[in-house]
Amino acid sequence: MSLTEGPILTAADLAGNGVYGDDPDGHGKFGVFGGRFVPEALIPALDEVAAEYEKAKNDEEFLREFDHLLRTYAGRPTTLTEVPRFAAHAGGARIVLKREDLTHTGAHKINNVLGQALLTRRLGKTRVIAETGAGQHGVATATAAALLGLECVIYMGAVDCERQALNVARMKLLGATVVPVTNGSQTLKDAINEAFRDWVTNVDRTHYLFGTVAGPHPFPEIVRDFARIIGVEARRQIVELTGRLPDAVCAAVGGGSNAIGIFHAFIGDEGVRLHGYEAAGRGLETGEHALTLTAGSVGVLHGARTYVLQDEEGQTIESHSISAGLDYPGVGPEHAWLKDSGRAVYEGVSDAEAMEAFALLARTEGIIPAIESSHALAGALRLGRELGPEATILVNLSGRGDKDMGTAMKYFDL
Amino acid sequence: MTTLQTVFSKARAENRAALVGYLPAGFPTKEGAVAAATAMVEAGCDVIEIGLPYSDPLMDGPTIQDAVHRSLSNGTRIADVMRTVEGVAATGAATLVMTYWNPIDRYGAGRFARDLANAGGVGTITPDLTPEESAVWLQESKDAGIDTVFLVAPSSTEDRIGKVAKICTGFVYAASLMGVTGARESVGSAAEGLVARTRRHTSLPVCVGLGVGTGAQAAEVAAYADGVIVGSAFIRRLLDAPDEASGLASVRELGAELAAGVRR
């Protein structure tokens, strides 16, 4: 069946492939990771979301509506683009991009947001709140809220508001209230704290439209399932394009939603290597990085047990990355589990390497990627040289770089 | 060492509710916290909760966030928390630690429970530790002989209240409203109902916290609860004071007002 005919999404697509590392257990655990570490006040709301999602994912009407929005509003399916001029810098390996940058609002975040916005309506709630780092999840949430007529409040670290000013303006234009968060490190982690505080206060009419595969159960599962379409499409498409499965799949990892989104459909394919790239920032040795899986330790942050950047007494250490979307000291519990099980491999990519890949893709292929996605591109360059010219590497180009032009202008003195 | 059981029997004998005060360790300074908590005890607090300052206090409102931020900036460590407990327990008040789970998890649950018991602490309040995740902590606390207090909230179902009450020892903490910590104009109307619902599941004392900050509110809550918990209002007094001496005087004044409230 061609990708442009028939439903692009089925219940099976949403519910997972049932092969390996599938759904969390009854307590929301992926192995020892995940679970719920939240105030008791929020447990009924989390139970409500989990129960409604269980109903929704098996409801033909819900699936049809989600599918319809993904197709006619988000612009799915997104295409694959092979990038030979870029790949020439990767030892000649074939590099193929999954173009999530071409979705409406310019990043993969729209997939999860449309699913959860529909879920919000099913829950009978009229208000959504969300955290945002780079502003992409905030923009996507504001977009879906406008589409479905929901009140929308976005929490964003004051530092991020500054480096992503364009996205702040977009959210406001879309009718959202943007609240700059001025406590703590004034970045994504503090925006999440603030969103939780809002949620516990206004939970009767509010859904917390969580933006990544972190947080308490059921968010890691729901966000993953709504992002799964990336990998489901890409797996069919790359077989169509190359006649076989790729040798490796690369994605950037902050909280981890785009990475789980593209990895998940390949988890059962043993020959396909899964590579996640975290932000090494200014380098591991400087302490200014977001190497949660690579250099962090197991702890609890934002309601889940996972890898965390923390000191020996459990205080969160502030992360750093040139990309706001990867600047997070935690990571989704399923990634923690994939790391420990050895199924996925996680490495760091520095600010400098990411910016080099950012400029290289622009110059060689005419595509300006998000700086987040540039970490995956840099990883693919490295991996291509290692795997050799026979290899095919699929990269999740999770977002476009328009929002990053301010950073790029400063970095490259444009 | 004064136990929670002693505190609540004494309060019951006096036909009043117990007064519970909260203060983070290391705030306004490491030594200042012991001085302020001592002032709270002298003014009439029966129980002191020493907050363990944590970088991501997601159920705390702006006042406690501010105090915790200052405390962490002062370099407060878990050893300082234990020293603070020791200093406060020496006043004769039953002294607990209130903390998010991750610092205990990272420090080592057994080590934390033992160190707290050795410092004279009588237990912990762990607001983000759910019954499903509590097994290790319950065992370690039992072994160290300290109490485990958990929270119920107005949104809690009967099933949840039952699960939480079952793992509490010492008392059950009833959050008066849906929201974060911080003094409010009025105590949530849901509090009384929640206390009544909680009593159907346990014979333990039930204390009410969140939003209580005046003598009148303390009296209102004391009419149906076994204990009244006040945190942000004490901290506000210290934050607003021009110097340490006037801060302590202000804390004493509030403590006396609240102590009169629980006796009305």
Short mmCIF file of N, CA and C in Angstrom, two decimals, chain B residues 3 15 32 175 207 220:
data_model
loop_
_atom_site.label_atom_id
_atom_site.label_comp_id
_atom_site.label_asym_id
_atom_site.label_seq_id
_atom_site.Cartn_x
_atom_site.Cartn_y
_atom_site.Cartn_z
N THR B 3 8.50 11.58 71.29
CA THR B 3 7.96 10.91 70.10
C THR B 3 6.67 11.60 69.66
N ASN B 15 -6.95 18.60 75.36
CA ASN B 15 -8.12 18.90 74.54
C ASN B 15 -7.83 19.97 73.48
N GLY B 32 21.16 29.94 62.04
CA GLY B 32 19.89 30.67 62.17
C GLY B 32 18.67 29.77 62.14
N ALA B 175 -3.33 17.33 53.01
CA ALA B 175 -3.16 18.61 52.31
C ALA B 175 -4.52 19.27 52.19
N CYS B 207 -3.17 15.41 60.61
CA CYS B 207 -2.77 16.81 60.68
C CYS B 207 -3.03 17.49 59.35
N GLU B 220 -9.61 27.29 63.42
CA GLU B 220 -10.59 26.68 62.53
C GLU B 220 -10.21 25.22 62.24
#
